XYZ file of C-alpha atoms in Angstrom:
683
model
C 65.020 128.155 104.047
C 64.311 131.736 104.318
C 67.901 133.416 103.506
C 66.929 136.744 105.358
C 65.908 134.354 108.598
C 67.729 136.241 111.449
C 69.917 133.317 113.385
C 70.113 133.309 116.989
C 73.250 131.175 117.414
C 75.686 133.889 115.973
C 79.091 132.975 115.225
C 81.882 135.407 116.678
C 85.537 136.006 116.231
C 86.429 135.219 120.107
C 89.638 134.221 120.641
C 90.099 132.059 123.957
C 92.760 133.895 126.348
C 96.218 132.366 126.005
C 96.214 131.601 129.878
C 93.296 129.631 129.282
C 95.130 127.673 126.218
C 98.172 127.504 128.784
C 96.051 125.910 131.036
C 94.526 123.191 128.434
C 98.060 122.654 127.196
C 99.523 121.545 130.541
C 96.083 119.339 131.153
C 96.911 117.426 127.839
C 100.671 117.127 128.264
C 100.116 115.527 131.654
C 97.048 113.552 130.669
C 97.913 111.643 127.455
C 101.107 109.912 128.613
C 99.040 107.975 131.125
C 97.567 106.033 128.284
C 99.668 103.776 125.530
C 98.647 103.576 121.468
C 101.001 100.613 121.433
C 102.988 98.288 123.340
C 105.331 100.072 125.451
C 104.750 103.127 123.705
C 102.568 105.917 125.653
C 101.561 109.095 123.900
C 104.163 111.567 124.153
C 102.731 115.176 123.480
C 105.016 118.080 122.657
C 104.859 121.730 122.824
C 105.099 122.130 119.250
C 102.318 119.618 118.504
C 99.651 120.461 121.373
C 100.227 124.233 120.320
C 99.114 123.234 116.867
C 96.420 121.268 118.221
C 94.958 124.111 120.329
C 95.614 126.653 117.652
C 93.033 125.003 115.482
C 90.573 124.382 118.690
C 90.689 128.038 119.223
C 90.252 128.939 115.668
C 87.057 126.670 115.415
C 85.729 126.422 119.269
C 86.403 129.803 120.297
C 82.865 131.174 119.424
C 81.159 129.166 121.748
C 83.205 130.559 124.662
C 81.220 133.614 125.229
C 77.984 131.726 125.167
C 79.205 129.201 127.648
C 80.440 131.932 129.875
C 76.826 133.525 129.605
C 75.591 130.542 131.307
C 74.726 130.829 135.327
C 76.147 127.426 135.645
C 79.539 128.062 134.046
C 82.405 126.844 136.113
C 85.293 127.934 134.162
C 87.594 125.654 132.042
C 84.755 125.117 129.152
C 82.355 123.384 131.574
C 78.727 124.009 132.552
C 77.944 121.751 135.497
C 74.813 121.307 137.509
C 73.213 118.286 138.974
C 69.819 116.834 137.146
C 67.395 114.181 138.179
C 67.320 110.691 135.792
C 64.650 108.217 135.903
C 66.167 104.985 134.377
C 63.514 102.742 133.073
C 64.011 98.828 132.296
C 66.408 98.189 129.680
C 64.424 96.342 127.244
C 66.422 95.103 124.878
C 69.262 94.090 126.916
C 66.906 92.261 129.301
C 65.725 90.222 126.176
C 69.074 89.659 125.484
C 69.798 88.133 128.785
C 66.535 85.940 128.654
C 67.619 84.608 125.034
C 70.838 83.596 126.541
C 69.013 81.577 129.637
C 66.535 80.021 127.176
C 69.820 78.705 125.220
C 71.024 77.234 128.394
C 67.503 75.644 129.165
C 67.785 74.015 125.581
C 71.353 72.690 126.686
C 70.237 71.384 130.190
C 67.217 69.277 128.480
C 69.413 67.841 125.777
C 70.882 65.659 128.278
C 67.506 63.953 128.372
C 67.080 63.113 124.727
C 64.967 59.987 123.629
C 67.286 57.493 122.424
C 66.520 54.205 120.435
C 69.169 51.089 120.226
C 71.607 54.042 121.965
C 70.974 56.468 119.412
C 69.444 60.209 119.492
C 67.404 61.375 116.812
C 70.091 63.567 115.566
C 72.920 61.007 115.609
C 70.188 58.383 113.565
C 69.558 61.506 111.145
C 73.241 62.027 110.469
C 74.061 58.764 110.427
C 71.294 57.835 107.612
C 72.513 61.057 105.440
C 76.325 59.342 105.561
C 75.144 56.290 104.484
C 73.160 58.007 101.693
C 75.739 59.802 100.593
C 78.095 56.299 100.527
C 75.192 54.325 98.672
C 75.279 57.302 95.815
C 78.871 56.996 95.170
C 78.913 53.003 95.317
C 76.192 53.617 92.519
C 78.690 55.783 91.016
C 81.309 53.132 90.904
C 79.553 49.689 91.204
C 79.455 48.885 87.098
C 82.440 50.982 85.865
C 84.575 49.038 83.170
C 87.447 47.822 85.052
C 90.083 45.920 82.883
C 88.421 43.062 81.453
C 85.458 42.719 84.372
C 83.476 45.319 86.171
C 83.851 47.468 89.723
C 82.179 46.218 92.723
C 83.314 48.172 96.005
C 82.663 47.464 99.580
C 82.797 50.124 102.424
C 84.192 48.560 105.777
C 83.972 45.378 104.305
C 79.993 45.847 103.424
C 78.671 45.408 100.198
C 75.979 47.570 98.611
C 73.069 45.602 99.560
C 74.472 44.934 103.093
C 74.785 48.671 103.484
C 71.436 49.309 101.964
C 69.678 47.136 104.881
C 72.090 49.248 107.390
C 70.600 52.575 105.948
C 67.005 51.184 106.248
C 67.511 50.137 110.247
C 68.727 53.633 110.798
C 66.093 55.269 109.231
C 63.880 53.110 111.213
C 65.482 54.257 114.133
C 65.315 57.830 113.390
C 61.656 57.691 112.542
C 60.802 55.528 115.616
C 62.306 58.224 117.919
C 60.603 61.406 115.976
C 57.186 59.283 116.257
C 57.490 58.677 120.023
C 58.755 61.951 121.246
C 58.700 65.756 120.649
C 60.614 67.718 118.552
C 62.301 70.772 120.044
C 64.394 71.989 117.041
C 68.150 71.855 115.895
C 67.243 67.665 115.430
C 66.654 67.017 118.781
C 63.801 65.106 120.414
C 62.689 64.707 123.935
C 60.423 62.308 125.306
C 56.695 63.304 126.062
C 57.237 63.844 129.716
C 60.447 65.885 129.127
C 59.241 67.975 126.502
C 56.365 68.887 128.541
C 58.462 70.322 131.541
C 60.798 72.037 128.621
C 57.505 73.662 126.966
C 56.503 75.125 130.534
C 60.080 76.265 131.228
C 60.106 77.929 127.748
C 56.502 79.455 128.241
C 57.963 80.763 131.134
C 60.506 82.526 129.940
C 58.465 83.790 127.280
C 56.169 85.810 129.463
C 59.244 87.376 130.588
C 60.455 87.995 127.186
C 57.440 89.617 126.401
C 56.852 91.539 129.408
C 60.051 92.042 131.125
C 59.599 94.408 134.476
C 60.861 94.738 137.738
C 58.388 93.094 139.773
C 55.695 90.300 139.639
C 52.189 91.031 139.721
C 49.151 88.987 141.478
C 47.633 88.140 138.231
C 50.813 86.183 136.896
C 51.845 84.441 140.372
C 49.490 81.424 139.445
C 50.322 81.129 135.796
C 54.369 81.422 136.487
C 54.081 78.832 139.238
C 52.379 76.132 137.150
C 54.781 76.586 134.450
C 57.582 76.013 136.756
C 55.779 73.084 138.737
C 58.937 70.906 137.575
C 61.239 72.918 139.611
C 59.271 73.205 142.788
C 60.186 77.012 142.328
C 57.569 78.758 144.692
C 56.767 82.528 143.326
C 54.938 85.214 144.972
C 53.324 88.407 144.390
C 55.871 91.438 144.590
C 58.759 89.027 144.130
C 61.868 90.682 141.898
C 62.082 89.127 138.457
C 65.906 89.250 139.089
C 65.395 87.037 142.391
C 63.161 84.875 140.449
C 65.531 84.056 137.547
C 68.381 83.547 140.027
C 66.324 80.786 141.538
C 65.485 79.593 138.004
C 69.083 79.236 136.803
C 70.122 77.766 140.147
C 67.770 74.857 140.095
C 68.652 74.086 136.373
C 72.551 74.521 136.972
C 72.984 77.504 134.793
C 74.764 79.275 137.953
C 77.161 76.946 137.120
C 78.292 78.475 133.906
C 81.454 80.338 133.551
C 79.674 83.705 132.078
C 76.605 83.511 134.494
C 77.709 86.087 137.286
C 78.595 88.701 134.401
C 75.108 88.264 132.551
C 73.231 87.837 135.639
C 74.775 91.228 137.031
C 74.266 93.222 134.360
C 70.366 91.805 134.062
C 70.012 92.612 137.618
C 71.061 96.467 136.742
C 69.200 96.497 133.482
C 65.730 95.325 135.179
C 65.815 97.962 137.482
C 64.172 101.278 137.499
C 66.380 103.902 139.552
C 66.037 107.286 139.991
C 69.440 108.652 140.338
C 71.151 112.327 141.050
C 74.359 113.013 139.254
C 76.480 115.581 138.024
C 75.788 116.894 134.639
C 78.173 118.468 132.438
C 78.016 120.169 129.190
C 81.527 121.041 127.900
C 84.168 121.968 125.337
C 86.925 121.340 127.527
C 89.740 119.224 125.254
C 90.476 116.392 127.631
C 86.467 115.866 127.627
C 87.065 114.925 124.080
C 90.022 113.101 124.632
C 88.279 111.210 127.403
C 84.921 110.782 126.093
C 84.639 106.926 126.057
C 86.262 106.746 129.657
C 83.138 105.259 131.049
C 82.842 103.930 134.772
C 82.423 100.511 133.505
C 82.471 101.017 129.647
C 84.344 102.422 126.704
C 83.552 102.784 123.158
C 85.520 102.837 119.626
C 86.235 106.238 120.313
C 88.425 105.301 123.506
C 92.125 106.629 122.961
C 92.984 104.111 125.886
C 93.939 101.435 123.152
C 95.890 99.056 125.518
C 93.219 99.505 128.195
C 95.629 100.714 130.706
C 92.124 101.610 132.848
C 91.628 98.031 132.846
C 87.744 98.723 131.700
C 85.857 95.629 132.105
C 83.873 96.742 128.781
C 87.185 97.859 126.798
C 87.690 98.346 122.916
C 90.697 98.897 120.798
C 90.132 102.196 119.990
C 89.420 102.089 116.053
C 88.079 105.553 116.105
C 90.245 107.051 118.363
C 91.015 109.646 115.758
C 87.537 110.565 116.264
C 88.022 112.259 119.327
C 90.173 114.941 117.937
C 87.823 115.068 114.916
C 85.194 116.548 117.430
C 87.449 118.493 119.419
C 88.440 120.649 116.224
C 85.286 121.527 114.878
C 82.938 124.098 115.171
C 79.989 122.374 116.466
C 80.284 119.461 118.760
C 79.792 119.499 122.542
C 80.039 116.512 125.122
C 77.317 115.568 127.403
C 78.175 113.539 130.478
C 77.226 112.768 133.852
C 79.554 112.003 136.871
C 78.977 109.824 140.195
C 77.185 112.058 142.685
C 79.886 110.888 145.193
C 82.493 113.156 143.212
C 83.162 116.355 145.130
C 85.550 118.559 143.121
C 84.880 120.359 139.834
C 87.805 118.433 137.632
C 84.819 116.494 135.914
C 86.824 116.168 132.695
C 89.321 113.511 134.602
C 86.103 111.235 136.352
C 84.723 108.428 134.817
C 81.531 109.154 132.809
C 78.351 107.431 133.702
C 76.467 108.246 130.384
C 77.759 110.386 127.589
C 76.003 111.775 124.531
C 77.489 114.157 121.692
C 75.663 116.939 120.497
C 76.133 119.222 117.643
C 75.397 122.828 117.952
C 74.987 125.636 115.244
C 72.749 126.994 112.808
C 69.770 127.506 115.118
C 70.172 123.631 115.435
C 70.861 120.828 118.187
C 72.151 117.390 116.767
C 71.710 114.583 119.207
C 73.942 111.612 118.933
C 74.063 108.383 120.798
C 73.502 108.092 124.584
C 76.586 105.935 126.225
C 76.757 103.090 127.338
C 73.705 101.767 126.861
C 71.908 102.942 123.703
C 68.465 101.879 125.179
C 67.619 101.610 121.686
C 63.764 101.315 121.212
C 63.288 103.448 124.440
C 63.449 106.913 124.107
C 63.422 107.515 127.938
C 67.093 108.560 128.848
C 67.316 110.347 125.078
C 64.204 112.385 126.053
C 65.595 113.352 129.458
C 68.890 114.461 128.095
C 68.105 115.958 125.220
C 65.326 118.333 127.439
C 68.306 119.280 129.603
C 70.401 120.038 126.842
C 67.781 122.431 124.970
C 67.176 123.777 128.192
C 70.883 124.839 128.649
C 71.389 126.011 125.073
C 68.286 128.359 125.247
C 70.058 129.886 128.291
C 73.086 130.134 126.547
C 71.876 131.979 123.645
C 69.361 133.616 125.277
C 66.233 132.352 123.485
C 63.027 130.762 124.468
C 63.095 126.987 125.072
C 60.766 125.835 121.683
C 62.138 123.748 119.539
C 60.652 121.736 116.525
C 61.876 117.351 117.000
C 62.416 115.205 114.547
C 63.903 111.762 114.828
C 65.823 109.588 112.811
C 69.210 109.244 110.683
C 67.354 110.968 107.521
C 66.747 113.824 109.342
C 70.065 114.071 110.690
C 71.710 113.589 107.282
C 69.626 116.352 105.939
C 70.887 118.938 108.070
C 74.641 117.498 108.506
C 77.816 117.651 106.559
C 80.270 115.030 108.016
C 84.283 115.534 107.943
C 87.147 113.843 109.765
C 87.615 110.254 111.253
C 84.749 110.237 113.910
C 82.397 107.365 113.596
C 79.069 108.778 112.411
C 76.590 107.710 115.080
C 73.797 110.193 113.975
C 73.823 108.818 110.295
C 73.837 104.990 111.870
C 71.081 105.138 115.265
C 67.705 106.131 114.781
C 67.383 107.005 118.139
C 69.800 110.419 116.760
C 67.672 113.591 116.387
C 67.337 116.987 115.338
C 65.954 119.930 117.270
C 65.278 123.254 115.460
C 64.877 126.745 117.090
C 61.128 127.081 116.713
C 61.053 130.407 113.995
C 58.784 133.184 114.432
C 55.637 132.689 112.869
C 55.485 132.667 109.121
C 59.255 131.632 108.754
C 60.648 128.515 107.742
C 63.064 126.473 109.748
C 66.878 126.970 109.019
C 68.199 123.645 106.978
C 71.530 125.414 106.554
C 74.012 122.100 107.099
C 76.292 121.892 110.432
C 79.569 120.557 109.598
C 80.462 117.908 112.047
C 84.014 116.702 112.414
C 87.750 117.705 111.558
C 91.023 116.441 110.307
C 93.075 115.641 113.469
C 96.197 117.540 114.774
C 98.987 115.243 115.980
C 99.874 116.160 119.347
C 103.306 114.798 118.916
C 104.621 116.438 116.073
C 101.825 119.019 115.141
C 100.787 117.216 111.728
C 97.280 117.326 110.287
C 96.161 114.010 109.508
C 93.162 111.943 109.068
C 93.685 108.568 110.754
C 90.739 107.070 112.602
C 92.328 104.501 114.532
C 95.011 106.801 116.145
C 94.750 110.534 117.539
C 98.693 110.917 116.650
C 99.741 111.087 112.611
C 101.080 107.649 111.133
C 104.623 108.959 111.212
C 104.629 109.002 114.838
C 102.824 105.963 115.233
C 105.340 103.877 113.289
C 107.916 106.492 115.107
C 108.820 107.749 111.732
C 111.411 111.075 111.648
C 110.825 113.802 109.191
C 113.554 116.054 107.857
C 112.677 119.326 108.765
C 114.228 120.928 105.650
C 112.339 118.917 103.085
C 109.670 117.271 105.257
C 110.403 113.859 104.135
C 110.606 110.637 105.995
C 114.034 110.117 107.521
C 115.636 106.671 107.458
C 116.746 105.373 110.587
C 119.590 103.689 108.925
C 120.467 106.869 106.752
C 120.102 110.049 108.396
C 122.270 112.844 110.406
C 121.897 114.281 113.677
C 122.780 118.056 113.520
C 122.385 120.183 117.072
C 119.816 117.648 118.057
C 117.641 117.499 114.678
C 117.628 114.754 112.550
C 117.678 115.447 109.046
C 117.931 113.163 105.650
C 121.168 112.509 103.863
C 119.898 114.469 100.890
C 119.481 117.551 102.757
C 122.454 117.332 105.244
C 126.130 116.895 103.636
C 129.395 117.206 104.573
C 131.632 119.330 103.070
C 135.141 117.920 102.751
C 136.765 121.393 101.938
C 135.579 123.217 104.802
C 134.876 120.422 107.064
C 131.402 121.235 108.373
C 127.805 120.017 107.655
C 125.648 122.036 104.954
C 122.326 122.202 105.529
C 120.184 124.112 102.155
C 123.189 124.465 100.334
C 123.768 123.495 96.771
C 126.389 120.704 97.364
C 128.350 118.557 94.704
C 129.703 115.029 94.803
C 133.221 114.204 94.065
C 134.589 111.472 91.732
C 137.609 109.441 91.590
C 140.054 109.005 88.709
C 138.340 109.119 85.199
C 138.995 106.678 82.406
C 137.874 106.453 78.565
C 135.747 103.405 78.593
C 134.881 101.892 75.008
C 131.811 99.545 74.438
C 131.590 100.039 70.901
C 132.807 102.833 68.208
C 129.662 104.421 69.148
C 129.591 103.892 72.717
C 132.585 105.822 74.217
C 132.133 107.407 77.657
C 134.566 108.669 80.569
C 133.914 106.389 83.292
C 134.575 107.076 87.465
C 133.426 106.318 90.754
C 131.694 108.300 93.496
C 134.002 108.990 96.565
C 131.104 109.522 98.947
C 132.560 113.179 99.643
C 130.727 116.425 98.798
C 132.113 119.744 98.156
C 129.692 122.833 98.287
C 129.347 125.479 95.397
C 131.161 128.140 97.469
C 134.405 125.970 97.528
C 134.363 125.189 93.768
C 133.876 129.244 93.288
C 136.613 129.547 95.659
C 138.612 127.216 94.318
C 138.186 127.091 90.723
C 141.647 125.543 90.226
C 141.274 122.761 92.288
C 137.331 121.656 91.916
C 136.612 121.176 88.225
C 133.852 119.709 86.543
C 134.193 117.476 83.546
C 132.819 118.771 80.463
C 131.571 115.334 79.205
C 130.390 113.437 82.408
C 129.306 117.106 84.180
C 130.769 115.444 87.289
C 133.258 117.173 89.855
C 136.964 116.185 90.149
C 139.339 117.324 93.054
C 142.451 117.425 90.761
C 145.004 117.695 93.816
C 143.816 114.235 94.582
C 141.833 112.606 91.873
C 142.667 113.218 88.291
C 145.637 114.027 85.741
C 142.882 115.592 83.086
C 143.506 118.290 81.715
C 141.890 121.918 80.533
C 140.985 122.322 76.738
C 140.453 125.742 75.167
C 138.484 126.623 72.595
C 137.598 129.753 70.339
C 134.102 130.476 70.864
C 131.922 133.599 71.227
C 133.642 136.235 68.674
C 137.158 134.234 68.956
C 137.255 134.473 72.883
C 139.008 131.981 74.374
C 136.979 129.598 76.604
C 138.514 126.823 78.851
C 136.623 123.402 79.692
C 137.951 120.689 81.651
C 138.412 116.886 80.720
C 139.151 114.286 83.391
C 140.873 111.907 81.077
C 143.346 112.932 78.452
C 142.219 109.899 76.332
C 138.812 110.854 76.033
C 139.504 114.489 74.990
C 141.933 113.251 72.091
C 138.928 111.137 71.022
C 136.817 114.048 71.385
C 139.281 115.883 68.825
C 141.335 117.785 71.228
C 145.281 118.135 70.647
C 147.986 119.483 72.737
C 149.473 122.773 71.471
C 153.303 123.897 71.692
C 152.185 125.639 74.990
C 151.168 122.314 76.663
C 147.812 123.753 76.544
C 144.710 121.651 74.910
C 142.852 123.023 71.908
C 139.918 121.399 69.501
C 141.895 120.299 66.167
C 139.850 122.789 63.946
C 141.464 125.482 66.102
C 145.218 124.264 65.645
C 147.484 124.356 62.525
C 150.654 122.030 62.840
C 153.898 124.306 62.188
C 156.427 121.796 60.918
C 159.506 124.235 61.180
C 162.309 122.687 63.002
C 162.515 124.536 66.020
C 158.419 124.441 66.351
C 157.091 121.122 65.008
C 153.978 120.964 67.081
C 150.295 122.528 66.973
C 149.750 126.252 67.217
C 146.664 127.911 67.863
C 145.318 129.581 64.891
C 144.959 132.776 66.724
C 148.997 132.715 66.795
C 149.203 131.826 62.865
C 151.012 134.134 60.947
C 149.202 133.161 57.560
C 151.590 135.443 55.380
C 154.535 133.429 56.716
C 152.829 130.056 57.237
C 154.059 130.101 60.851
C 153.754 130.430 64.523
C 153.591 134.268 65.308
C 156.494 133.367 67.568
C 159.182 132.534 65.158
C 158.028 134.980 62.282
C 160.770 136.962 62.627
C 163.116 133.938 62.579
C 161.285 132.936 59.496
C 161.412 136.495 57.991
C 164.942 136.781 58.418
C 165.306 133.195 56.860
C 163.042 134.404 54.209
C 164.979 137.395 53.484
C 168.240 135.200 53.326
C 167.026 132.656 50.842
C 165.854 135.706 48.820
C 169.242 137.120 48.795
C 170.540 134.048 47.958
C 167.932 133.392 45.494
C 168.888 137.032 43.992
C 172.975 136.318 43.909
C 172.264 132.868 42.091
C 169.915 134.861 39.529
C 172.855 137.397 38.987
C 175.424 134.684 38.891
C 173.206 132.651 35.901
C 172.838 135.769 33.882
C 176.130 136.870 34.174
C 176.869 133.418 32.838
C 174.642 133.311 30.254
C 175.855 137.115 28.811
C 179.367 135.622 29.057
C 178.550 132.749 26.950
C 176.639 134.902 24.375
C 179.641 137.183 23.592
């Protein structure tokens, strides 16, 4: 590719007007609920979902609108419409399918006349011989085997091996006799010579039609065809329609009594007739035309969104690629080409049944043609040529360029210039009739081989979620009617959810605050627990045990009520101390001697952790306590209240000091007395 090549199909930043998008929204909201995706479940588009869908549609398809509006046949709402003459040739492949079915019925008819010997047909004799041969093989395996003190000698239906061998040779003789006296017609069936001649003539007759199916008999064919159908007394004249001849042929053989005959014959009559038809032809980027791309007049395809066949289409599908409708709608390249019956007198073509439909992909100065529906006419390019010629002419007028193209057919040509995304079925990569047309470049320049992006992830018209399902246009959650929490986006369990102001939240995001008596969303919440106790599994495995109350309280309530809602230091769980525990606050001197307070929901566990109750009914870690043995205290005292000089609680320091002074005075008096006595004794 020449990187400096100037493209004719130039993308732009056009935004579809809001009033046009609102019109499409109204159409989609009215259209989708008419059809079901599951039993008793109709599509349920919402404002949110359709708005999200059309937002992506506008972003990717908007660039085409100025070019569509530039065409003289633009009728508004994303559609170019005009009438074109269609010449429909004989559908060779489907005619051959019908003739092959008739041949099978002829074979079935003549099997009633199978040659018999001793009451057996060739097939019955051959099958019997095979079964007896198998029995003889197993008898040989068993006979002669050691069985206790003797040897095994088995029988079948009372017949010994020798008797069974005699029967085998008798059956083989019958089989061979039938084969030698008659004529083999395949599938282990043998006819008499006379019936074989009739069967062979009728088979040759059908082969003549099979190898050259056309509408009318010619003079050259009549004599030969009459000679082949002499056994049926079927007279054929020149110019007689093949469909009429085959109708009489089937009636003579009783094939017309077959259950599926009428339906097959009606299709054959349509396929073998060449017709010139004038129809409305529409080239569209209207969203409804993507959703209804498989709504044929008597056909459907795997892209249909009518999964339960509410349209009562005689040729229906389950919509295994229904998601492809959105894939095509939301990309930047796909255009819908279809025809509508000439009897329709209006402009809302998107709601009419489509006679034919073909998807085109447009961009990068290229045009990719997909498969033509309903009949692909593989092997017959006529309808492809006609449809492509109309599309090429229309595109050249849209972009104001010469209607000159380079053409290449086949899946390899399509694959070389496409980049597929989304959930649509890739017709252009699977059917050889699909093709690529390049705008013919100016002399000396190479054609543009830049790839066209085909397809896009779907947008659920119910919830607006992007998805890539191939078998649904709605997302998996909406298919299964699963709701999502608007806060966290996770699935909401039907048995465990909270509805607030018409919105459903999961139980993780919406909590009831028992303090404020209200639902809290996007607010930190703490669960409350019941009375705590010390649980001992072993000397090394001792914990605080408690149970969840199914109640929550918000952090704001905890901050506003610190004396009521407290967190256990060991388990980190919260308790409403006015209801559930008789726990205690413990104090410790950390951070440069500053007193810090912690909460233990169990006094026993606090003791286990080394905390003790002081004289003031407060609890401190034992390392920070000193036991005061004075009779007026006899309790633990925090070290910051300890008088190290007097070795007592500083609350009784004056008393201890006074007592110490009295003791010192008493000791001084005692020492004076002893000194006086010693002096007197010395004198």
